[in-house]
XYZ file of C-alpha atoms in Angstrom:
321
model
C 0.000 0.000 0.000
C 3.034 2.282 0.081
C 2.357 3.197 -3.543
C -1.246 4.212 -2.817
C -0.512 7.868 -2.070
C 1.379 8.553 -5.353
C -1.369 6.774 -7.311
C -4.115 8.817 -5.626
C -2.123 12.024 -6.211
C -1.728 11.131 -9.894
C -5.452 10.432 -10.201
C -6.246 13.748 -8.500
C -4.099 15.582 -11.063
C -5.631 13.720 -14.027
C -8.125 16.496 -14.971
C -5.172 18.853 -15.520
C -3.681 16.846 -18.375
C -6.475 14.598 -19.676
C -9.255 15.652 -22.065
C -12.811 15.769 -20.792
C -13.854 12.458 -22.323
C -11.053 10.557 -20.602
C -11.920 12.222 -17.298
C -15.471 10.895 -17.711
C -14.057 7.445 -18.472
C -11.976 7.584 -15.288
C -15.093 8.568 -13.344
C -16.876 5.503 -14.699
C -13.882 3.365 -13.716
C -13.917 4.734 -10.162
C -17.632 4.056 -9.708
C -17.365 0.476 -10.990
C -14.210 -0.041 -8.910
C -16.118 1.017 -5.783
C -18.910 -1.396 -6.687
C -16.459 -4.282 -7.156
C -14.695 -3.454 -3.898
C -18.020 -3.519 -2.072
C -18.907 -7.009 -3.326
C -15.437 -8.221 -2.392
C -16.292 -7.608 1.267
C -18.697 -10.524 0.870
C -16.853 -12.765 -1.584
C -13.253 -12.210 -0.570
C -13.557 -11.869 3.198
C -16.752 -13.738 4.116
C -16.909 -16.206 1.191
C -20.521 -15.233 0.512
C -21.210 -15.361 -3.227
C -23.999 -12.871 -3.813
C -25.637 -13.046 -7.240
C -27.820 -10.036 -6.499
C -25.396 -7.252 -5.665
C -26.844 -5.139 -8.482
C -29.916 -4.611 -6.276
C -28.061 -2.387 -3.792
C -26.442 -0.516 -6.691
C -29.795 0.047 -8.381
C -31.654 1.012 -5.211
C -28.947 3.508 -4.327
C -29.144 4.962 -7.832
C -32.934 5.272 -7.830
C -33.201 6.756 -4.326
C -30.549 9.317 -5.236
C -32.461 10.067 -8.447
C -35.708 10.585 -6.490
C -33.923 12.972 -4.117
C -32.425 14.961 -6.984
C -35.717 14.955 -8.892
C -37.501 16.514 -5.935
C -35.220 19.553 -6.154
C -35.000 19.826 -2.362
C -31.628 18.157 -1.853
C -28.106 18.834 -3.010
C -26.204 15.976 -4.625
C -24.011 15.191 -1.581
C -27.118 15.068 0.614
C -28.877 12.878 -1.970
C -25.944 10.444 -1.768
C -26.339 10.291 2.019
C -30.091 9.671 1.682
C -29.446 6.865 -0.815
C -26.831 5.359 1.501
C -29.310 5.302 4.391
C -31.998 3.745 2.189
C -29.722 0.918 1.036
C -28.575 0.339 4.618
C -32.227 -0.005 5.679
C -32.878 -2.378 2.743
C -29.833 -4.544 3.452
C -30.691 -5.337 7.082
C -33.927 -7.351 6.547
C -32.751 -8.854 3.250
C -29.450 -9.845 4.837
C -31.251 -11.297 7.855
C -33.250 -13.571 5.536
C -30.396 -14.501 3.198
C -27.904 -15.337 5.943
C -30.264 -17.968 7.341
C -28.769 -20.229 4.692
C -25.364 -20.576 3.070
C -23.664 -21.774 -0.088
C -25.771 -22.051 -3.232
C -28.992 -21.343 -1.333
C -27.588 -17.974 -0.214
C -26.592 -17.125 -3.787
C -30.036 -18.036 -5.135
C -31.803 -16.010 -2.444
C -29.766 -12.895 -3.228
C -30.520 -13.391 -6.922
C -34.239 -13.789 -6.197
C -34.435 -10.585 -4.149
C -32.466 -8.695 -6.797
C -34.793 -9.835 -9.564
C -37.761 -8.905 -7.388
C -36.342 -5.394 -7.052
C -35.762 -5.292 -10.807
C -39.371 -6.315 -11.474
C -40.740 -3.674 -9.094
C -38.675 -0.918 -10.712
C -39.555 -2.121 -14.224
C -43.303 -2.340 -13.580
C -43.887 0.697 -11.335
C -44.159 3.199 -14.189
C -45.719 6.016 -12.181
C -42.770 6.166 -9.769
C -39.714 4.849 -11.635
C -40.623 5.596 -15.239
C -40.620 1.876 -16.038
C -38.348 0.818 -18.880
C -37.740 4.482 -19.789
C -36.118 5.177 -16.437
C -35.635 8.662 -15.006
C -33.869 11.242 -17.156
C -33.100 14.929 -16.902
C -31.572 14.827 -13.428
C -29.384 17.652 -12.149
C -26.709 17.846 -9.458
C -28.619 20.310 -7.317
C -26.549 22.862 -5.468
C -28.857 23.493 -2.532
C -27.808 25.165 0.714
C -25.219 22.445 1.419
C -24.355 21.662 -2.184
C -21.259 22.313 -4.227
C -22.054 24.252 -7.412
C -18.656 23.268 -8.834
C -19.939 19.696 -9.200
C -21.613 20.872 -12.384
C -18.332 20.304 -14.243
C -17.010 16.866 -15.177
C -13.642 17.540 -13.504
C -15.152 18.575 -10.171
C -17.530 15.604 -10.155
C -14.577 13.328 -10.898
C -12.665 14.735 -7.919
C -15.724 14.321 -5.704
C -16.044 10.699 -6.836
C -12.332 10.106 -6.260
C -12.602 11.504 -2.727
C -15.594 9.250 -1.954
C -13.892 6.142 -3.379
C -10.615 6.766 -1.539
C -12.457 7.495 1.702
C -14.547 4.322 1.469
C -11.498 2.264 0.500
C -9.754 3.459 3.680
C -12.846 2.618 5.720
C -12.980 -0.821 4.076
C -9.340 -1.436 5.013
C -10.133 -0.417 8.583
C -13.179 -2.698 8.603
C -11.333 -5.835 7.432
C -8.488 -5.160 9.891
C -10.831 -4.509 12.809
C -11.758 -7.208 15.354
C -15.030 -7.728 13.481
C -13.207 -8.085 10.161
C -10.768 -10.637 11.558
C -13.701 -12.522 13.104
C -15.428 -12.639 9.698
C -12.264 -14.096 8.169
C -12.039 -16.606 11.035
C -15.575 -17.807 10.266
C -14.653 -18.062 6.596
C -11.611 -20.220 7.344
C -13.136 -22.539 9.957
C -16.673 -21.955 11.133
C -16.670 -24.706 13.772
C -13.559 -23.357 15.471
C -14.970 -19.836 15.318
C -18.127 -21.032 17.092
C -16.021 -22.847 19.672
C -14.258 -19.635 20.694
C -17.503 -17.717 20.980
C -18.153 -16.102 17.580
C -21.659 -16.018 16.106
C -21.246 -16.705 12.371
C -24.657 -15.504 11.273
C -24.302 -12.103 12.944
C -20.862 -11.681 11.393
C -22.139 -12.639 7.950
C -25.008 -10.196 8.369
C -22.514 -7.445 9.228
C -20.492 -8.264 6.098
C -23.664 -8.331 3.975
C -24.982 -4.998 5.255
C -21.598 -3.267 4.970
C -21.038 -4.604 1.456
C -24.463 -3.593 0.185
C -24.318 -0.162 1.794
C -21.047 0.635 0.012
C -22.602 -0.705 -3.201
C -25.484 1.730 -2.661
C -23.025 4.630 -2.522
C -21.667 3.503 -5.893
C -25.220 3.491 -7.246
C -25.823 7.036 -5.995
C -22.637 8.171 -7.742
C -23.933 6.482 -10.903
C -27.038 8.689 -10.796
C -24.968 11.826 -10.406
C -22.583 10.754 -13.133
C -25.040 9.900 -15.914
C -27.929 12.039 -14.620
C -30.098 9.140 -15.723
C -31.158 5.798 -14.247
C -32.924 2.792 -15.783
C -33.967 -0.690 -14.590
C -30.996 -2.264 -16.364
C -28.725 -1.383 -13.450
C -30.665 -3.848 -11.268
C -30.465 -6.731 -13.752
C -28.703 -9.972 -12.827
C -26.232 -9.488 -15.698
C -24.676 -6.534 -13.871
C -24.279 -8.726 -10.796
C -22.377 -11.173 -13.007
C -20.091 -8.424 -14.278
C -19.295 -7.376 -10.709
C -18.391 -10.953 -9.762
C -16.118 -11.175 -12.814
C -14.386 -7.946 -11.777
C -13.777 -9.302 -8.269
C -12.403 -12.630 -9.467
C -10.397 -11.045 -12.276
C -8.670 -8.586 -9.973
C -8.248 -10.977 -7.075
C -10.725 -11.605 -4.266
C -9.583 -11.120 -0.699
C -7.848 -7.789 -1.189
C -9.139 -4.234 -1.360
C -7.110 -3.200 -4.408
C -7.531 -6.368 -6.512
C -11.242 -6.037 -7.389
C -10.713 -2.351 -8.162
C -8.006 -3.323 -10.667
C -10.340 -5.904 -12.161
C -13.080 -3.296 -12.544
C -10.670 -0.845 -14.181
C -9.498 -3.566 -16.571
C -13.078 -4.408 -17.621
C -14.122 -0.792 -18.239
C -10.959 0.361 -20.019
C -10.443 -2.822 -22.062
C -14.108 -2.853 -23.070
C -13.931 0.778 -24.156
C -10.741 0.332 -26.183
C -11.753 -2.966 -27.799
C -15.230 -1.699 -28.772
C -13.540 1.054 -30.787
C -11.531 -1.538 -32.720
C -13.914 -4.428 -33.387
C -17.600 -5.291 -33.163
C -16.590 -8.655 -31.708
C -15.093 -7.071 -28.601
C -17.160 -9.223 -26.164
C -15.487 -12.315 -27.662
C -12.042 -10.770 -27.233
C -12.907 -9.782 -23.659
C -13.960 -13.346 -22.927
C -10.664 -14.674 -24.264
C -8.774 -12.149 -22.141
C -10.662 -13.280 -19.037
C -9.793 -16.903 -19.767
C -6.133 -15.981 -20.271
C -5.975 -14.117 -16.954
C -7.623 -16.984 -15.065
C -5.188 -19.511 -16.587
C -2.057 -17.405 -16.126
C -2.997 -15.801 -12.800
C -5.512 -17.929 -10.847
C -5.324 -15.453 -7.937
C -6.197 -12.517 -10.192
C -4.289 -9.491 -11.396
C -3.332 -8.450 -7.865
C -2.086 -11.985 -7.268
C 0.559 -11.465 -9.963
C 2.118 -8.788 -7.772
C 2.114 -11.125 -4.773
C 3.722 -13.891 -6.845
C 6.491 -11.575 -8.030
C 7.167 -10.355 -4.480
C 7.278 -13.949 -3.220
C 9.659 -14.940 -6.028
C 12.116 -12.142 -5.203
C 11.860 -12.919 -1.491
C 12.671 -16.573 -2.169
C 15.666 -15.634 -4.311
C 16.923 -13.251 -1.641
C 16.600 -15.939 1.023
C 18.421 -18.386 -1.234
C 21.308 -15.944 -1.734
C 21.522 -15.320 2.010
C 21.648 -19.063 2.603
C 24.419 -19.552 0.048
C 26.459 -16.697 1.560
C 26.136 -18.186 5.031
C 27.137 -21.600 3.759
C 30.296 -20.277 2.058
C 31.355 -18.030 4.955
């Protein structure tokens, strides 16, 4: 993590030397990276494979859109409202889903996500149905920031939110609760024997993960100024899982790298060929074969290789001295 500060500083300076379109692309990358990081709190640390993570993303996006549409709330306040709404949604849904584990848990999360998708798709009077909600604005309001009207300022706001939540996620996984969640993941019976309650810990991981995903959804609303039911579809949940596994589950940075790879590679390949989904699929297969632990795992493998060589040299020197 020692390289994190220079990377964040470079990202903060990006609007100074990148054209507007690339700044918007980076904003999209940051939002998807936050979404992937949020799901990783379930998959990587709790080993809970949620197939319905798009629900929290979509609910956060729609609640933020409703707040902005009302004209009474600034965009930062709308993000906070959306965050609270997703937190309130995640508690009862998590309580039900964590009653089971394994495939049953995955199917339950998928079922609830598709239920949310159906409600949003059918409730035309509130959500606009398949047309979604368009014409949103990043309201200034008494607590708002008028500078968010520009792409560069919104990018910096998004960067600040993503970095802040990444730091909180690191603190969460290193906290006593985070280490307890990992202990349950590694050996549930031993965790129970020393006094942990696995279901409560899984519920905490579920609620935290979905709440962060809701923040990403709220940023999506402010970024596109448009929301549609497609952001709650199960296919988006699949894309998030791919990002987590591609980057490397079980780390904060890995899934964010996977998300960046998917967005940037998809953008560049779509400009070259109409068959870009096929090329993307082949790239995914190549990464899984070459780096089973994901893109971030390549770094760990290189570090381990150099450490082994250094230890070998030290051993040889001791033997010859």
